[in-house]
Amino acid sequence: MSTTIADAPHPLAPDIAGLEPLTTMRSRWPMIIGAMLTIAMVVGLGRELLGSGLAGLNRAVPTDPAFYLAFTLLYFSAPTGDWIIFRRLWGIPLIGGMIALVKKRIANEVVFGYSGEAYFYAWARSRARMVAAPFGAVKDVSILSAIAGNMITLVLFAFAVPLGYKLLSSAGYLNGVLGSIAIVMCTSLPFLIFSKRVFSLPRGTLWWVFMIHCLRLIVGSTFIAFAWHFALPTVPVGMWLFLTAARLLVSRLPLVPNKDLLFANFAILLIGQDQELSEMLALTAAMQLLFHVALIAMFGLYELAKRKKAA
């Protein structure tokens, strides 16, 4: 049964008015956690900027508008997939839900892993009316996201390793990749074996969430392939699709020390154009950071406008 997130007051009974400070603190802890993580996002983005995170924008930028359209669709594919999931689970609103989910993504990338889940849980908890305990759903969705990524990684591994075997061997990455694949398998198995104790959502809902995550990963990989194709149109889009699959595979290998270097070497080996490719990868990373900065600023202005309107 779907439920709806909305702001709800927490009235105090007269006979426990003396406990007001404690109750206030308990009712406001999600707001406090959310504010702390928002500040951490701003600090993390500032650190990235001071570390020349936007250096890639000084390079030659694509002139085809289709590149920027594909990149924008790529950026919002992950939070859109999450919004579809939580819209069905809780009935979250479009604007407020998307803002929270975009912040969730930014926190995961610029603060530390899974800090975004903590932020989204605090956001949901502070707005809970019928969803009194959102932890179970946030936990299930996060675990299923990791499992979906691991499953797709294993499928891609079966296709990519025979083609890249020589590169992995010559670069000294083969043992690391094989060990990483073993870790990927081992990290997923316990959740599958003890699924009845781990997950709280109904089995049918779990399968639906899993499929949405898989679709989100496929759609995101397709968008980045087309973005790269519009940036370097001399390379066929089919080759970019293969490279995005390799990129997804490399990004989930825990024992590979320099994932970006391995992917760049693999891409250069396949398509050449090492300078153009390096510039495009730097541009892609810089544009993602620019989107983070621009959206955090827009969200801040949006919240400020809401408060002024409410006042």
PDB file of N, CA and C in Angstrom, residues 160 167-168 171 173 177 221 224-225 228 239-253 256-272 274 277-278 280-282 284:
ATOM      1  N   ALA A 160      33.729  -8.734 -21.476  1.00  0.00           N
ATOM      2  CA  ALA A 160      34.842  -7.803 -21.656  1.00  0.00           C
ATOM      3  C   ALA A 160      36.209  -8.436 -21.452  1.00  0.00           C
ATOM      4  N   LEU A 167      45.515  -6.692 -22.487  1.00  0.00           N
ATOM      5  CA  LEU A 167      45.745  -5.397 -21.843  1.00  0.00           C
ATOM      6  C   LEU A 167      45.861  -5.557 -20.334  1.00  0.00           C
ATOM      7  N   LEU A 168      44.962  -6.338 -19.737  1.00  0.00           N
ATOM      8  CA  LEU A 168      44.993  -6.535 -18.291  1.00  0.00           C
ATOM      9  C   LEU A 168      46.278  -7.223 -17.856  1.00  0.00           C
ATOM     10  N   ALA A 171      49.364  -4.804 -18.313  1.00  0.00           N
ATOM     11  CA  ALA A 171      49.345  -3.677 -17.373  1.00  0.00           C
ATOM     12  C   ALA A 171      49.411  -4.129 -15.923  1.00  0.00           C
ATOM     13  N   TYR A 173      47.039  -5.748 -14.254  1.00  0.00           N
ATOM     14  CA  TYR A 173      45.744  -5.597 -13.587  1.00  0.00           C
ATOM     15  C   TYR A 173      44.961  -6.906 -13.511  1.00  0.00           C
ATOM     16  N   VAL A 177      41.753  -7.628 -11.091  1.00  0.00           N
ATOM     17  CA  VAL A 177      40.407  -7.741 -11.653  1.00  0.00           C
ATOM     18  C   VAL A 177      39.758  -9.046 -11.219  1.00  0.00           C
ATOM     19  N   SER A 221      24.183   4.196 -18.973  1.00  0.00           N
ATOM     20  CA  SER A 221      25.297   3.805 -19.837  1.00  0.00           C
ATOM     21  C   SER A 221      25.029   4.192 -21.283  1.00  0.00           C
ATOM     22  N   ILE A 224      25.548   8.087 -21.678  1.00  0.00           N
ATOM     23  CA  ILE A 224      26.950   8.522 -21.707  1.00  0.00           C
ATOM     24  C   ILE A 224      27.627   8.081 -22.999  1.00  0.00           C
ATOM     25  N   ALA A 225      27.207   6.946 -23.553  1.00  0.00           N
ATOM     26  CA  ALA A 225      27.752   6.507 -24.840  1.00  0.00           C
ATOM     27  C   ALA A 225      27.395   7.503 -25.940  1.00  0.00           C
ATOM     28  N   TRP A 228      29.414  10.799 -25.477  1.00  0.00           N
ATOM     29  CA  TRP A 228      30.767  10.656 -25.997  1.00  0.00           C
ATOM     30  C   TRP A 228      30.773  10.612 -27.522  1.00  0.00           C
ATOM     31  N   MET A 239      30.918   1.389 -30.617  1.00  0.00           N
ATOM     32  CA  MET A 239      32.169   1.300 -29.862  1.00  0.00           C
ATOM     33  C   MET A 239      32.038   2.023 -28.526  1.00  0.00           C
ATOM     34  N   TRP A 240      31.341   3.161 -28.504  1.00  0.00           N
ATOM     35  CA  TRP A 240      31.135   3.874 -27.251  1.00  0.00           C
ATOM     36  C   TRP A 240      30.271   3.066 -26.296  1.00  0.00           C
ATOM     37  N   LEU A 241      29.271   2.375 -26.816  1.00  0.00           N
ATOM     38  CA  LEU A 241      28.444   1.530 -25.963  1.00  0.00           C
ATOM     39  C   LEU A 241      29.285   0.442 -25.303  1.00  0.00           C
ATOM     40  N   PHE A 242      30.212  -0.136 -26.063  1.00  0.00           N
ATOM     41  CA  PHE A 242      31.102  -1.151 -25.499  1.00  0.00           C
ATOM     42  C   PHE A 242      31.992  -0.536 -24.421  1.00  0.00           C
ATOM     43  N   LEU A 243      32.489   0.683 -24.680  1.00  0.00           N
ATOM     44  CA  LEU A 243      33.376   1.330 -23.718  1.00  0.00           C
ATOM     45  C   LEU A 243      32.628   1.740 -22.438  1.00  0.00           C
ATOM     46  N   THR A 244      31.366   2.132 -22.562  1.00  0.00           N
ATOM     47  CA  THR A 244      30.612   2.455 -21.351  1.00  0.00           C
ATOM     48  C   THR A 244      30.377   1.209 -20.497  1.00  0.00           C
ATOM     49  N   ALA A 245      30.211   0.067 -21.169  1.00  0.00           N
ATOM     50  CA  ALA A 245      30.097  -1.187 -20.422  1.00  0.00           C
ATOM     51  C   ALA A 245      31.402  -1.466 -19.676  1.00  0.00           C
ATOM     52  N   ALA A 246      32.533  -1.229 -20.354  1.00  0.00           N
ATOM     53  CA  ALA A 246      33.833  -1.418 -19.703  1.00  0.00           C
ATOM     54  C   ALA A 246      34.013  -0.428 -18.555  1.00  0.00           C
ATOM     55  N   ARG A 247      33.519   0.798 -18.738  1.00  0.00           N
ATOM     56  CA  ARG A 247      33.618   1.804 -17.678  1.00  0.00           C
ATOM     57  C   ARG A 247      32.836   1.383 -16.441  1.00  0.00           C
ATOM     58  N   LEU A 248      31.636   0.865 -16.654  1.00  0.00           N
ATOM     59  CA  LEU A 248      30.831   0.397 -15.525  1.00  0.00           C
ATOM     60  C   LEU A 248      31.510  -0.771 -14.826  1.00  0.00           C
ATOM     61  N   LEU A 249      32.105  -1.653 -15.604  1.00  0.00           N
ATOM     62  CA  LEU A 249      32.812  -2.792 -15.027  1.00  0.00           C
ATOM     63  C   LEU A 249      33.990  -2.324 -14.184  1.00  0.00           C
ATOM     64  N   VAL A 250      34.809  -1.442 -14.741  1.00  0.00           N
ATOM     65  CA  VAL A 250      36.008  -0.984 -14.038  1.00  0.00           C
ATOM     66  C   VAL A 250      35.642  -0.230 -12.758  1.00  0.00           C
ATOM     67  N   SER A 251      34.560   0.558 -12.792  1.00  0.00           N
ATOM     68  CA  SER A 251      34.196   1.386 -11.637  1.00  0.00           C
ATOM     69  C   SER A 251      33.806   0.570 -10.420  1.00  0.00           C
ATOM     70  N   ARG A 252      33.483  -0.697 -10.589  1.00  0.00           N
ATOM     71  CA  ARG A 252      33.026  -1.516  -9.471  1.00  0.00           C
ATOM     72  C   ARG A 252      34.055  -2.566  -9.059  1.00  0.00           C
ATOM     73  N   LEU A 253      35.303  -2.387  -9.475  1.00  0.00           N
ATOM     74  CA  LEU A 253      36.348  -3.333  -9.109  1.00  0.00           C
ATOM     75  C   LEU A 253      37.124  -2.796  -7.907  1.00  0.00           C
ATOM     76  N   VAL A 256      41.298  -2.746  -7.888  1.00  0.00           N
ATOM     77  CA  VAL A 256      42.046  -2.055  -8.941  1.00  0.00           C
ATOM     78  C   VAL A 256      42.391  -0.660  -8.423  1.00  0.00           C
ATOM     79  N   PRO A 257      43.691  -0.325  -8.283  1.00  0.00           N
ATOM     80  CA  PRO A 257      44.081   0.916  -7.614  1.00  0.00           C
ATOM     81  C   PRO A 257      43.753   2.189  -8.384  1.00  0.00           C
ATOM     82  N   ASN A 258      43.864   2.175  -9.712  1.00  0.00           N
ATOM     83  CA  ASN A 258      43.635   3.385 -10.503  1.00  0.00           C
ATOM     84  C   ASN A 258      42.636   3.070 -11.600  1.00  0.00           C
ATOM     85  N   LYS A 259      41.366   3.186 -11.262  1.00  0.00           N
ATOM     86  CA  LYS A 259      40.307   2.802 -12.196  1.00  0.00           C
ATOM     87  C   LYS A 259      40.280   3.696 -13.429  1.00  0.00           C
ATOM     88  N   ASP A 260      40.461   5.006 -13.233  1.00  0.00           N
ATOM     89  CA  ASP A 260      40.412   5.936 -14.361  1.00  0.00           C
ATOM     90  C   ASP A 260      41.540   5.655 -15.352  1.00  0.00           C
ATOM     91  N   LEU A 261      42.734   5.352 -14.832  1.00  0.00           N
ATOM     92  CA  LEU A 261      43.867   5.062 -15.709  1.00  0.00           C
ATOM     93  C   LEU A 261      43.634   3.780 -16.494  1.00  0.00           C
ATOM     94  N   LEU A 262      43.104   2.749 -15.844  1.00  0.00           N
ATOM     95  CA  LEU A 262      42.836   1.496 -16.531  1.00  0.00           C
ATOM     96  C   LEU A 262      41.817   1.705 -17.639  1.00  0.00           C
ATOM     97  N   PHE A 263      40.736   2.425 -17.347  1.00  0.00           N
ATOM     98  CA  PHE A 263      39.722   2.646 -18.372  1.00  0.00           C
ATOM     99  C   PHE A 263      40.282   3.481 -19.525  1.00  0.00           C
ATOM    100  N   ALA A 264      41.067   4.521 -19.213  1.00  0.00           N
ATOM    101  CA  ALA A 264      41.641   5.360 -20.272  1.00  0.00           C
ATOM    102  C   ALA A 264      42.568   4.543 -21.166  1.00  0.00           C
ATOM    103  N   ASN A 265      43.396   3.693 -20.561  1.00  0.00           N
ATOM    104  CA  ASN A 265      44.292   2.851 -21.367  1.00  0.00           C
ATOM    105  C   ASN A 265      43.507   1.893 -22.254  1.00  0.00           C
ATOM    106  N   PHE A 266      42.449   1.333 -21.700  1.00  0.00           N
ATOM    107  CA  PHE A 266      41.620   0.398 -22.462  1.00  0.00           C
ATOM    108  C   PHE A 266      40.943   1.116 -23.627  1.00  0.00           C
ATOM    109  N   ALA A 267      40.429   2.329 -23.374  1.00  0.00           N
ATOM    110  CA  ALA A 267      39.755   3.089 -24.424  1.00  0.00           C
ATOM    111  C   ALA A 267      40.733   3.516 -25.512  1.00  0.00           C
ATOM    112  N   ILE A 268      41.921   3.975 -25.109  1.00  0.00           N
ATOM    113  CA  ILE A 268      42.924   4.392 -26.095  1.00  0.00           C
ATOM    114  C   ILE A 268      43.365   3.210 -26.940  1.00  0.00           C
ATOM    115  N   LEU A 269      43.494   2.045 -26.325  1.00  0.00           N
ATOM    116  CA  LEU A 269      43.881   0.848 -27.068  1.00  0.00           C
ATOM    117  C   LEU A 269      42.854   0.515 -28.144  1.00  0.00           C
ATOM    118  N   LEU A 270      41.579   0.741 -27.857  1.00  0.00           N
ATOM    119  CA  LEU A 270      40.530   0.371 -28.794  1.00  0.00           C
ATOM    120  C   LEU A 270      40.302   1.413 -29.886  1.00  0.00           C
ATOM    121  N   ILE A 271      40.326   2.708 -29.524  1.00  0.00           N
ATOM    122  CA  ILE A 271      39.932   3.729 -30.492  1.00  0.00           C
ATOM    123  C   ILE A 271      41.056   4.694 -30.848  1.00  0.00           C
ATOM    124  N   GLY A 272      42.185   4.660 -30.121  1.00  0.00           N
ATOM    125  CA  GLY A 272      43.242   5.618 -30.385  1.00  0.00           C
ATOM    126  C   GLY A 272      42.831   7.004 -29.920  1.00  0.00           C
ATOM    127  N   ASP A 274      44.395   9.434 -28.378  1.00  0.00           N
ATOM    128  CA  ASP A 274      44.635   9.539 -26.944  1.00  0.00           C
ATOM    129  C   ASP A 274      44.448  10.954 -26.413  1.00  0.00           C
ATOM    130  N   LEU A 277      40.665  11.857 -26.519  1.00  0.00           N
ATOM    131  CA  LEU A 277      39.953  11.060 -25.530  1.00  0.00           C
ATOM    132  C   LEU A 277      40.229  11.562 -24.119  1.00  0.00           C
ATOM    133  N   SER A 278      41.478  11.874 -23.820  1.00  0.00           N
ATOM    134  CA  SER A 278      41.824  12.384 -22.489  1.00  0.00           C
ATOM    135  C   SER A 278      41.103  13.697 -22.209  1.00  0.00           C
ATOM    136  N   MET A 280      38.273  14.692 -23.518  1.00  0.00           N
ATOM    137  CA  MET A 280      36.843  14.452 -23.380  1.00  0.00           C
ATOM    138  C   MET A 280      36.518  13.881 -22.000  1.00  0.00           C
ATOM    139  N   LEU A 281      37.335  12.962 -21.506  1.00  0.00           N
ATOM    140  CA  LEU A 281      37.112  12.403 -20.172  1.00  0.00           C
ATOM    141  C   LEU A 281      37.260  13.476 -19.097  1.00  0.00           C
ATOM    142  N   ALA A 282      38.249  14.359 -19.271  1.00  0.00           N
ATOM    143  CA  ALA A 282      38.427  15.456 -18.316  1.00  0.00           C
ATOM    144  C   ALA A 282      37.237  16.407 -18.368  1.00  0.00           C
ATOM    145  N   THR A 284      34.150  15.626 -19.235  1.00  0.00           N
ATOM    146  CA  THR A 284      32.994  14.947 -18.642  1.00  0.00           C
ATOM    147  C   THR A 284      33.028  15.051 -17.120  1.00  0.00           C
TER     148      THR A 284
END
